[in-house]
Coordinates of C-alpha atoms and ligand atoms in Angstrom, one line a residue:
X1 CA 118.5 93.9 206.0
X2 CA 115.7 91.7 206.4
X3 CA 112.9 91.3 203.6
X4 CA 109.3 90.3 204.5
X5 CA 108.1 87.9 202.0
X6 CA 104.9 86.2 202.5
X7 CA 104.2 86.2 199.1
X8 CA 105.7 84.3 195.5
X9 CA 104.7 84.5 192.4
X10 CA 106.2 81.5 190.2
X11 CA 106.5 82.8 186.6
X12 CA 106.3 79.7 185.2
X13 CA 104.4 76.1 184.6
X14 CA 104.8 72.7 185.2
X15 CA 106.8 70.6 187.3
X16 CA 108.9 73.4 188.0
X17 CA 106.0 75.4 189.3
X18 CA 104.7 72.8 191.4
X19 CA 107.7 72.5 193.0
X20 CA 108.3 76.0 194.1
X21 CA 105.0 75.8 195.2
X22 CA 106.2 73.5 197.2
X23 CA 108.8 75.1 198.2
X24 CA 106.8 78.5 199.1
X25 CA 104.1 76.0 201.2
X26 CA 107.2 74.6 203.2
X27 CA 108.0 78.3 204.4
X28 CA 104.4 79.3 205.5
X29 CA 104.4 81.5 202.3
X30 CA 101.3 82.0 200.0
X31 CA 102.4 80.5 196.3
X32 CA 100.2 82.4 193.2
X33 CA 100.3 81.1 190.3
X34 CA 100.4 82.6 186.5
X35 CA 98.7 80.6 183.7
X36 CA 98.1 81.0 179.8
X37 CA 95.2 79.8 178.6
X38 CA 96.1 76.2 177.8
X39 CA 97.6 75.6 181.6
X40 CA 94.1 77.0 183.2
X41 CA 93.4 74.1 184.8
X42 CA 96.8 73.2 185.0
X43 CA 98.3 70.9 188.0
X44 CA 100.5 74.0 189.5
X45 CA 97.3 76.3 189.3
X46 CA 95.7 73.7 191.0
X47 CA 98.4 73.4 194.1
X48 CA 99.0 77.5 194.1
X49 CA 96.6 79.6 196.6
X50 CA 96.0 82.0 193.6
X51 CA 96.0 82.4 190.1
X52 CA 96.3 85.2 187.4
X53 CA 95.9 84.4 183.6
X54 CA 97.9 85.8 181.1
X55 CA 95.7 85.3 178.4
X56 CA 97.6 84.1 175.3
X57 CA 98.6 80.6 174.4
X58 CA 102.5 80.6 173.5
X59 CA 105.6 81.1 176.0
X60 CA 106.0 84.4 173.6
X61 CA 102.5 85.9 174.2
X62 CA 102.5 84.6 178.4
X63 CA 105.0 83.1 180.4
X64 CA 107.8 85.1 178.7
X65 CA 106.0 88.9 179.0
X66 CA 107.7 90.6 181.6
X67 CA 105.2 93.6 182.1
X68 CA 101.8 91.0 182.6
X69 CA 103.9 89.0 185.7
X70 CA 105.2 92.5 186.9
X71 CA 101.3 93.8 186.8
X72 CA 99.9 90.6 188.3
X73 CA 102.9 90.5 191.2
X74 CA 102.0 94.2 191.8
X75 CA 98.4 93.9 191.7
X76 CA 97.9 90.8 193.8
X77 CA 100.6 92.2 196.3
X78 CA 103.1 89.7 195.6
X79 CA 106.4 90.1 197.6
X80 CA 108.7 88.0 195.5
X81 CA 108.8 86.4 191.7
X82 CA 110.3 83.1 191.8
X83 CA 111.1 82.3 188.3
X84 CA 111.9 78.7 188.1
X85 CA 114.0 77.8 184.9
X86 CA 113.9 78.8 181.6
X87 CA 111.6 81.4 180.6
X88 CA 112.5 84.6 182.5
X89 CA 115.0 82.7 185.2
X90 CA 118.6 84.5 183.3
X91 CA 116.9 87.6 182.1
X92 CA 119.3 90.3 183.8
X93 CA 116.4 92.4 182.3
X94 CA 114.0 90.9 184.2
X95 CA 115.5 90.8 187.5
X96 CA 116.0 94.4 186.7
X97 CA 112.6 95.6 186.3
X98 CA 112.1 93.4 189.9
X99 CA 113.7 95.7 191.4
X100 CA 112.6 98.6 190.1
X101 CA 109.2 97.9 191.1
X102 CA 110.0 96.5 194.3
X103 CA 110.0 93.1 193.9
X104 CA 112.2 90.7 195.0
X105 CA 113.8 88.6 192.6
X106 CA 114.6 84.9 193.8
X107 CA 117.9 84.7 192.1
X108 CA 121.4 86.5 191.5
X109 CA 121.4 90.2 191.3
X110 CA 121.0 91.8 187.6
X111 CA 124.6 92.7 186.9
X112 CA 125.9 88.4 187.8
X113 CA 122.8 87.3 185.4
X114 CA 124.8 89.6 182.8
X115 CA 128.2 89.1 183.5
X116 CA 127.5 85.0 183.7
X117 CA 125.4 84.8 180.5
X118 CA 128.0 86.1 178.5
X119 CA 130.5 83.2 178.4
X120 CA 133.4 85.2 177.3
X121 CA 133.3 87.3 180.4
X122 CA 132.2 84.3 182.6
X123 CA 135.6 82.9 181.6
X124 CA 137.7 85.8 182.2
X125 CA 136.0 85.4 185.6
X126 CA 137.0 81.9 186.3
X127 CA 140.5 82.9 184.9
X128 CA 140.5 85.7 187.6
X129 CA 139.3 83.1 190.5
X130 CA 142.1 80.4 189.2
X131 CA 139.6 78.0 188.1
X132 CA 141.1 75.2 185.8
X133 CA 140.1 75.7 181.6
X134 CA 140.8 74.2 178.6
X135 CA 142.9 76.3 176.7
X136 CA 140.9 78.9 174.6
X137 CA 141.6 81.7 172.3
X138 CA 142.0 85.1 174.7
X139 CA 139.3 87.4 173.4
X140 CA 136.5 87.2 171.2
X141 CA 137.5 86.8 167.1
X142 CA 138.0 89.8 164.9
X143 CA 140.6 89.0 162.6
X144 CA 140.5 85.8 160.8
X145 CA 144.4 85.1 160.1
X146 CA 144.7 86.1 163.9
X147 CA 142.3 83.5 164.7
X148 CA 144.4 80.5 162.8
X149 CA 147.1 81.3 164.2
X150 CA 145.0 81.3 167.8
X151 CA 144.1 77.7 167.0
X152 CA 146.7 76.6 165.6
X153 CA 148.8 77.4 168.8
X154 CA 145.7 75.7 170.9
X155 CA 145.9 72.5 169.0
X156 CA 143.1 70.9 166.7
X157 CA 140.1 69.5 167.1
X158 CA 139.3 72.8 168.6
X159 CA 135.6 73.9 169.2
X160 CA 134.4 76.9 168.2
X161 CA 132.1 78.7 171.0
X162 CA 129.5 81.8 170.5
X163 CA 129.8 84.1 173.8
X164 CA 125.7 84.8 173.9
X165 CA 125.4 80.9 174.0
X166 CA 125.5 78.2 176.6
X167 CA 124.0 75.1 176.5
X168 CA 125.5 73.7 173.7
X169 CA 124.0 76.5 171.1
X170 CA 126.0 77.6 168.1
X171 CA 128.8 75.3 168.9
X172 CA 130.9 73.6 165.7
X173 CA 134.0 71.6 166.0
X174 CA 137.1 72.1 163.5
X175 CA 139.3 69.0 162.7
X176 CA 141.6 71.2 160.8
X177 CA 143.1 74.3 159.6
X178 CA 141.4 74.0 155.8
X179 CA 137.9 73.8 157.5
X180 CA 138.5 76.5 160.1
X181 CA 137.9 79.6 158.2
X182 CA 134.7 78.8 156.9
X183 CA 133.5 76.9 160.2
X184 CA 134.4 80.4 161.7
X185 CA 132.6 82.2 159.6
X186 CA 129.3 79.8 159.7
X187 CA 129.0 79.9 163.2
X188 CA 130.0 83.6 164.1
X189 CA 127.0 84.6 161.5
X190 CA 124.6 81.4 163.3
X191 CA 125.2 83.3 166.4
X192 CA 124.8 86.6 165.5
X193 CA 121.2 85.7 163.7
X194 CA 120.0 83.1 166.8
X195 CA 121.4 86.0 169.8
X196 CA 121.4 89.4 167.9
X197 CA 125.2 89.0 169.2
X198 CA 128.1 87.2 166.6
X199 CA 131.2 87.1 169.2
X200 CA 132.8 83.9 169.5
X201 CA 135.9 81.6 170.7
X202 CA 137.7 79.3 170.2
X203 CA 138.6 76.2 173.0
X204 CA 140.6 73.1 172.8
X205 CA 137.9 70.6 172.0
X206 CA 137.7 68.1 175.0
X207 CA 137.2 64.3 173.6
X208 CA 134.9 62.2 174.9
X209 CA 134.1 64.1 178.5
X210 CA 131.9 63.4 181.5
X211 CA 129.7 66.6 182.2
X212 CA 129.9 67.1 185.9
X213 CA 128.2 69.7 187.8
X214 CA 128.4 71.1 191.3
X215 CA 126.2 72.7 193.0
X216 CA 126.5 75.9 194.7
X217 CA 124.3 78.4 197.4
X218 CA 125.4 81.7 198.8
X219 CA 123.6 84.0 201.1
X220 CA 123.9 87.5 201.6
X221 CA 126.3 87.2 204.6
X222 CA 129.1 86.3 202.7
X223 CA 128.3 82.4 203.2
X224 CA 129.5 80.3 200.1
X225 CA 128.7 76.8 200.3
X226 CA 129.3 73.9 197.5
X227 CA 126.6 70.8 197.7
X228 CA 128.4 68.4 196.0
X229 CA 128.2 67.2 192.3
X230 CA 125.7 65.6 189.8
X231 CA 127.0 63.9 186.9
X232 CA 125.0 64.7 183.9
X233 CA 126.8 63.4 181.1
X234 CA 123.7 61.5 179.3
X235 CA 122.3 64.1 177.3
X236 CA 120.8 64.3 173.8
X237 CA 121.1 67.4 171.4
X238 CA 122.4 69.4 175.3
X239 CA 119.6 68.6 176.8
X240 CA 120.0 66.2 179.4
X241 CA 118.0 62.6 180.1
X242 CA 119.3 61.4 183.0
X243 CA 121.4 62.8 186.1
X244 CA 123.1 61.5 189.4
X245 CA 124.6 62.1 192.8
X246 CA 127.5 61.4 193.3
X247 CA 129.3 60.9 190.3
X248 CA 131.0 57.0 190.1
X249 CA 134.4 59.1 189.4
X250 CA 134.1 61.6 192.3
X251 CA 136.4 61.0 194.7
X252 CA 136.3 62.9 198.0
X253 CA 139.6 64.8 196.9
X254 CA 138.2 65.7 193.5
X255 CA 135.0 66.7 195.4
X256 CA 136.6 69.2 196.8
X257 CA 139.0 70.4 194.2
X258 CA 136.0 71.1 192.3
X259 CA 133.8 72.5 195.7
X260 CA 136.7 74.9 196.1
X261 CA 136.5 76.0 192.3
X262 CA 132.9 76.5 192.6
X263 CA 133.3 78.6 195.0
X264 CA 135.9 80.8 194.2
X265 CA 133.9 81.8 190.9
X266 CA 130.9 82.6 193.0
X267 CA 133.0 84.6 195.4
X268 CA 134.8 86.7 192.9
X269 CA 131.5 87.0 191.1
X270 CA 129.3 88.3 194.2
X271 CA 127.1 85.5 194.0
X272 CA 124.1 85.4 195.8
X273 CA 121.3 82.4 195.8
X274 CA 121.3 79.2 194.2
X275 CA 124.1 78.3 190.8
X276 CA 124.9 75.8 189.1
X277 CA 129.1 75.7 188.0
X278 CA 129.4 73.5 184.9
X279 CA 132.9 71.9 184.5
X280 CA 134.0 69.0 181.6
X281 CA 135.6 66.2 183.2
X282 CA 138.3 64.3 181.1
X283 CA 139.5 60.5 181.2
X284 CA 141.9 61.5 183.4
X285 CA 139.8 63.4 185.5
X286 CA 141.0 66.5 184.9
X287 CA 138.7 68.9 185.3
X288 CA 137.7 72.4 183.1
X289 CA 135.2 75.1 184.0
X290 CA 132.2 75.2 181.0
X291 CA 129.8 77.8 182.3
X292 CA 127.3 78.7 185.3
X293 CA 123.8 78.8 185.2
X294 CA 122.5 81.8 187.1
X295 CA 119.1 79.6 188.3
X296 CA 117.9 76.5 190.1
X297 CA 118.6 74.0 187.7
X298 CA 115.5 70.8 186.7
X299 CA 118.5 67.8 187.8
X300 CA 118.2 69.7 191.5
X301 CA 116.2 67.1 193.1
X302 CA 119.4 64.8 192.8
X303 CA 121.1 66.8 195.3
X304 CA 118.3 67.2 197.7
X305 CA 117.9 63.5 198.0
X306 CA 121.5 63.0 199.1
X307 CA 122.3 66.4 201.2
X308 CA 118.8 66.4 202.6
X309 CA 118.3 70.2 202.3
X310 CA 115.2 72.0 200.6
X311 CA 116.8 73.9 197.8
X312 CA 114.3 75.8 197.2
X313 CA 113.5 76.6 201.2
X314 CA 117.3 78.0 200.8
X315 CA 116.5 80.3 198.1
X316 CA 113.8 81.4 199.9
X317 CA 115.8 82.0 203.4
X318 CA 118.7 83.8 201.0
X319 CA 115.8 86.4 199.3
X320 CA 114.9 87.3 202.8
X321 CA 118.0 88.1 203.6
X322 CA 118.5 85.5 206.4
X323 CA 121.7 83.1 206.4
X324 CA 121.9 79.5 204.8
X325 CA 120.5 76.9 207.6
X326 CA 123.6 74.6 207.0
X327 CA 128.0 75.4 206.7
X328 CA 130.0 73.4 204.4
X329 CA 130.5 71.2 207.6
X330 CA 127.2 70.3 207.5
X331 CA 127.0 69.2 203.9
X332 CA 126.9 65.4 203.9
X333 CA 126.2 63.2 200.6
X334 CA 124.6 60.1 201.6
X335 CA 123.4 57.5 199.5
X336 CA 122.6 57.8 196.1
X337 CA 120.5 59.6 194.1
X338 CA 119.1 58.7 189.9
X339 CA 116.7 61.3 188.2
X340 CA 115.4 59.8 184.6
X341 CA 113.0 63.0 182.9
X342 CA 109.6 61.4 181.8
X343 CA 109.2 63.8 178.4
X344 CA 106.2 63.5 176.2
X345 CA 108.2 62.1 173.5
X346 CA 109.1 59.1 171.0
X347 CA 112.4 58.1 171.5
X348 CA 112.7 55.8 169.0
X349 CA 112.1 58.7 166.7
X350 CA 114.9 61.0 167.8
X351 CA 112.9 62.4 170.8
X352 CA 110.2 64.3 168.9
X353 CA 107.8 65.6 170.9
X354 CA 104.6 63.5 171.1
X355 CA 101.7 65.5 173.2
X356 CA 98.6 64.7 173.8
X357 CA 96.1 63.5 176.6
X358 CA 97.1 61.7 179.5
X359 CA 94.0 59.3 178.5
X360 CA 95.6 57.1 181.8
X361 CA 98.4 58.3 184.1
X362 CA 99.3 56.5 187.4
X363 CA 102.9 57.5 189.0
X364 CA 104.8 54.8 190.7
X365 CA 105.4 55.1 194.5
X366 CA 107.3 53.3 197.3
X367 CA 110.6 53.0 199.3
X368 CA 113.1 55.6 197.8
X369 CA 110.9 56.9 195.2
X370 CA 110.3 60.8 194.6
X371 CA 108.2 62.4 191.8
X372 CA 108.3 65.9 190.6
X373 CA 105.4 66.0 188.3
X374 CA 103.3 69.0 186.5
X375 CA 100.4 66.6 185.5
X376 CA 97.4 64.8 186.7
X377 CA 95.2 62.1 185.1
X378 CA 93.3 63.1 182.4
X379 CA 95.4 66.5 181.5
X380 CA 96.7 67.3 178.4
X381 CA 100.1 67.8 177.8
X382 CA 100.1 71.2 175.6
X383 CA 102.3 71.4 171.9
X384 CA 103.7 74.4 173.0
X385 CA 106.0 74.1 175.8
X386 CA 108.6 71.7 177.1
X387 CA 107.1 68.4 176.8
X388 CA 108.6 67.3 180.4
X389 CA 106.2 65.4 182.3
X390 CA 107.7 64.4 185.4
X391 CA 111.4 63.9 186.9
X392 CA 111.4 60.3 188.2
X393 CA 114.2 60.1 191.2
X394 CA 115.1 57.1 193.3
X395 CA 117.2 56.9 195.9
X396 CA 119.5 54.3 198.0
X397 CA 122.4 53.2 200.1
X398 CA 124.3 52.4 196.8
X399 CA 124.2 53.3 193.1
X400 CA 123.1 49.7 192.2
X401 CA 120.0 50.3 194.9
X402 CA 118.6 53.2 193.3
X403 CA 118.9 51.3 189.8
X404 CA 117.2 49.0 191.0
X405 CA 114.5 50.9 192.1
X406 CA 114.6 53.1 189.0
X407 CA 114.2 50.0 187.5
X408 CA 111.0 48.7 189.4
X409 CA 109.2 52.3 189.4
X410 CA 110.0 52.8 186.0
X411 CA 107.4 49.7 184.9
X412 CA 105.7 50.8 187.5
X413 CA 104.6 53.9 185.7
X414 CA 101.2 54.0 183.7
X415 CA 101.0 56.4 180.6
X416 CA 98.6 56.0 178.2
X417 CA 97.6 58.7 175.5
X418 CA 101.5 59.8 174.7
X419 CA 105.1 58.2 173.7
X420 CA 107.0 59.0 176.7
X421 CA 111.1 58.4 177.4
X422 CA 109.9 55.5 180.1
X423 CA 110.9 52.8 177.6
X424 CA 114.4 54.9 176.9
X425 CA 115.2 55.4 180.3
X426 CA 114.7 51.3 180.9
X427 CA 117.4 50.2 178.4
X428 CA 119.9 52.7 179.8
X429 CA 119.1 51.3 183.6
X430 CA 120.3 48.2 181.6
X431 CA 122.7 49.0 179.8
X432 CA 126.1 47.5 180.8
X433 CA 128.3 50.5 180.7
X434 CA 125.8 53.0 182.4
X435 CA 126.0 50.1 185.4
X436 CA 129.6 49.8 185.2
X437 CA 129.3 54.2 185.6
X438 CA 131.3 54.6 182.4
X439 CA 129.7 57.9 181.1
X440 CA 130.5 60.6 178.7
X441 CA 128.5 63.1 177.0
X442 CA 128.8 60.6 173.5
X443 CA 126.9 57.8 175.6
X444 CA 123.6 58.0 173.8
X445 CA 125.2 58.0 170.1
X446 CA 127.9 55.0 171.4
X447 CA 125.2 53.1 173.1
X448 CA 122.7 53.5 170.7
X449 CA 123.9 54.0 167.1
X450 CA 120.4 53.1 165.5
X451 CA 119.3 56.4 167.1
X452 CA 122.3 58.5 165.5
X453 CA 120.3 59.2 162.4
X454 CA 117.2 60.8 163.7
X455 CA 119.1 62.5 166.7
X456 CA 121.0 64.5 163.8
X457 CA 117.6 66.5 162.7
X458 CA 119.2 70.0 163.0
X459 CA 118.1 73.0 165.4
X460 CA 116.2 74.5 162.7
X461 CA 114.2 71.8 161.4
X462 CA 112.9 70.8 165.3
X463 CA 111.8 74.4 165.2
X464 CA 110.0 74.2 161.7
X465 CA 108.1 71.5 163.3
X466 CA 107.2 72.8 166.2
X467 CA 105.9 75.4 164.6
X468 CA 104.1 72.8 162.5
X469 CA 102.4 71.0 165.7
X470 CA 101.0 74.4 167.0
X471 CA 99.1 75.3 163.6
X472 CA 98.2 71.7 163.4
X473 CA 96.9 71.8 167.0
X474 CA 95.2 75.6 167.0
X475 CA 93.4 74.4 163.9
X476 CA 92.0 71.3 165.9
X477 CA 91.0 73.5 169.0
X478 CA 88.9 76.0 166.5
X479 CA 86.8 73.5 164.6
X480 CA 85.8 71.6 166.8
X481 CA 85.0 71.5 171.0
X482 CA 85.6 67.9 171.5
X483 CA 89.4 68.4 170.8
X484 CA 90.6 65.6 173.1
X485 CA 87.9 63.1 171.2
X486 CA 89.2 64.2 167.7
X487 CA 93.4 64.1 168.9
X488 CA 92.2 60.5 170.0
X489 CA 91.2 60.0 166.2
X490 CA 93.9 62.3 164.7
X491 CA 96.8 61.5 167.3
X492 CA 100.0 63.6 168.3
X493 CA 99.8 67.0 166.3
X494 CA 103.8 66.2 166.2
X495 CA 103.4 63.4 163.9
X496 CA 100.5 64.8 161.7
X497 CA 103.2 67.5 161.0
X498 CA 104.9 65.0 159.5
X499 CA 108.1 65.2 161.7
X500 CA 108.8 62.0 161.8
X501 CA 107.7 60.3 158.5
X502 CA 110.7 58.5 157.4
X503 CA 111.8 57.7 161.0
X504 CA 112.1 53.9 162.1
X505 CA 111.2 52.7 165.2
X506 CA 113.6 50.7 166.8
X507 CA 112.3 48.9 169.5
Ligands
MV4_601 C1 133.0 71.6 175.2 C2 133.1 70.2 174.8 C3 134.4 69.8 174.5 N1 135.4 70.6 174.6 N2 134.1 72.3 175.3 C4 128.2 71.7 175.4 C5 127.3 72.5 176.3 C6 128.1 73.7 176.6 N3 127.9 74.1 178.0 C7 129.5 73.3 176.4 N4 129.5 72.0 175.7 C8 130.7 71.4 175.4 N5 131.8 72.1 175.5 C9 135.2 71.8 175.0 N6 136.3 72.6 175.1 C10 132.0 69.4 174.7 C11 130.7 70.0 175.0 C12 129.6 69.1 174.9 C13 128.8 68.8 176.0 C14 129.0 69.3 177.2 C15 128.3 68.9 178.3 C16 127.2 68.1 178.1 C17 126.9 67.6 176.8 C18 127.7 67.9 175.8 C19 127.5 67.4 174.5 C20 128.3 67.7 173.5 C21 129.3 68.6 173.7

């Protein structure tokens, strides 16, 4: 059961993009592109071999229609859709409609997209395979006196979960039995109006944890492999900053503990691809299955640096129906691996987006430095999509190595037109406990308290200004043509929407 493919489409943009792109020109394979009208000159429709538009300017209106990328895949003759992440990379729906035109999709089939993105069902899974989990209420809530007594029996704090989530959305920790009925209630009718879908859980909440990761890659021959972990427990509003390999608290035997438990999901799942299993870590390294994420994750490059494979070659080998190159035997971590994310952002400000023009833009090079980048010199860095600029990853023999060259690359890097986390990043490469490797997912609030404030602006009030920036920046594009002279006058559309008056700057 072989598959020809000797051609991608990558529904998506950016670094992401480029690095498929990559991965397709590493395999002899012709890469094409998709673009909205802001990315047409874009840095991944610049390294693809061809390019569709999708004429529109937001995710909603391009990179997120699944009929325009099935058209373009069909008309250009496209063998395969590579979705990268976000966008369309869990849409069971959009794997579906792959197939039914044909089209390979690079990922899990349809029905583990499903069962996986629904976190209830995902955790009767890992119940099934013996995975470790905190305790959690059986089924999803109906009956709120029912539900006490559920908690109650679990132990407070305990964290109340919506199924459709993931990531960290619709989450709400109760201290106590008075505040669990409305908490309940808030969040069950948050998650019915953000996923169209109210069900939720409740799980023992987990104190101060390490978010550890492994990562896992199956074929279609029955081959399950592990790759080892990344520890990914800086993070800010669940999305993360920075991310290693291996984790300072990895031993070998936990390594495997948790390898094993990967792997047993993915087996009783029928996974096939590349998949990410999320577990919590506590302070005494116990260890508790979270979630998996059905894609190839942005932190990814971590892993590649110390096993040496080509994730993305993999994928490519699995979608064709071939075996994995490699056995467990054969996975190796060696050395170290640090990724800090370069976002278009002020940090000081609570990480608001800042976009603009990359007026100057010079990435740092040299021993054990590797760049996953989606931008060129002189390219601006659009208001409506994820402000990542680049993924900055050094390597070495040791942890304290690849600091160290973190450290050097990091003042290495010119950006001039944009805030960017550079600055951020620098002070935790200094920080004493992230040296010592003592991590949890409350390091950015512990570490830096002066950042508590303005890391508190709420899901819906990021979203209200989002919104904001795109009016602010489609108003700018219509009246005038010099739009890069006049955002030099005006600056970051994020600010003029007033986002963050009030915020201090604190270094
Ligand atoms: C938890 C937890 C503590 N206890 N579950 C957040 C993302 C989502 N995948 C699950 N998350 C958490 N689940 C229990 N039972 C704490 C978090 C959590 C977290 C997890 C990983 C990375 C960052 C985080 C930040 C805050 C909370």
């Amino acid at each position: 059961m072989m598959n020809e493919i000797n051609k991608i489409l990558i529904a998506n943009r950016g670094e992401i993009a480029v690095r498929v792109a990559r991965g397709c020109h590493n395999c002899g394979i012709t890469a094409v592109a998709v673009y909205s009208d802001p990315d047409r000159t874009a840095f991944h429709v610049r390294v693809s071999d061809e390019a569709y538009p999708l004429d529109g300017i937001t995710s909603a209106e391009t990179y997120l229609v699944q009929e325009k990328i099935i058209e373009i895949a069909k008309s250009c003759k496209a063998d395969a859709i590579h979705p990268g992440y976000g966008f369309l990379a869990e849409n069971a729906g959009f794997a579906r409609l792959c197939a039914k035109n044909n089209i390979i999709f690079i990922g899990p089939s349809p029905e583990v997209i499903k069962l996986l993105g629904d976190k209830l069902e995902a955790r009767v899974a890992a119940i099934k395979a013996g995975l470790p989990l905190a305790p959690a209420s059986t089924q999803d809530i109906e009956d709120i006196p029912k539900a006490k007594i559920e908690a109650g029996n679990i132990g407070y704090p305990v964290l109340i979960k919506a199924a459709a989530g993931g990531g960290g959305k619709g989450m709400r920790i109760v201290n106590d039995e008075d505040s669990f009925e409305a908490a309940l209630k808030m969040a069950a009718s948050e998650a019915k109006s953000a996923f169209g879908d109210g069900r939720v859980y409740i799980e023992k909440y987990i104190a101060r944890p390490r978010h550890i990761e492994i990562q896992i890659m199956a074929d279609t021959h029955g081959n399950v492999v592990h790759l080892g972990e990344r520890e990914c427990s800086i993070q800010r509003r669940h999305q993360k900053v920075i991310e290693e390999s291996p984790s300072a608290v990895v031993t070998q035997d936990l390594r495997k503990r948790m390898g094993d438990a990967a792997i047993s999901i993915a087996r009783a799942t029928g996974y096939v691809g590349a998949g990410t299993v999320e577990f919590l870590v506590d302070e005494d390294l116990n260890f508790y299955f979270l979630e998996v994420n059905t894609r190839l994750q942005v932190e990814h490059p971590v892993t590649e640096m110390v096993t040496g494979f080509d994730l993305v070659k993999e994928q490519i080998r699995v979608a064709r129906g071939h075996k994995l190159s490699f056995t467990q035997e054969d996975v190796v971590q060696r050395g170290h691996a640090i990724e800090c994310r370069i976002y278009a952002e002020d940090a000081a400000a609570g990480f608001v987006p800042c976009t603009g023009k990359l007026a100057a833009y010079q990435e740092p090079a040299g021993p054990g430095v590797r760049i996953d980048s989606g931008f060129l010199a002189g390219d601006t860095i659009p208001v409506y999509y994820d402000p990542l600029i680049a993924k900055l990853v050094t390597t070495g023999r040791t942890r304290e190595t690849a600091i160290k060259r973190m450290i050097r690359a990091l003042n290495e890097y010119i950006v001039h037109g944009v805030d960017t986390t550079i600055p951020f990043n620098l002070l935790v490469m200094e920080n004493e406990s992230f040296v010592s490797g003592i991590l949890s997912t409350h390091f950015i609030e512990d570490e830096f308290p002066e950042l508590a404030d303005s890391l508190s602006h709420s899901e819906e009030e990021l979203e209200i200004s989002a919104m904001a920036a795109a009016i602010i920046d489609y108003k700018q594009h219509s009246k005038i043509t010099a739009t890069a002279n006049k955002r030099a006058e005006t600056g970051s559309p994020w600010k003029l929407s007033g986002r963050v008056s009030g915020l201090r700057k604190v270094w």
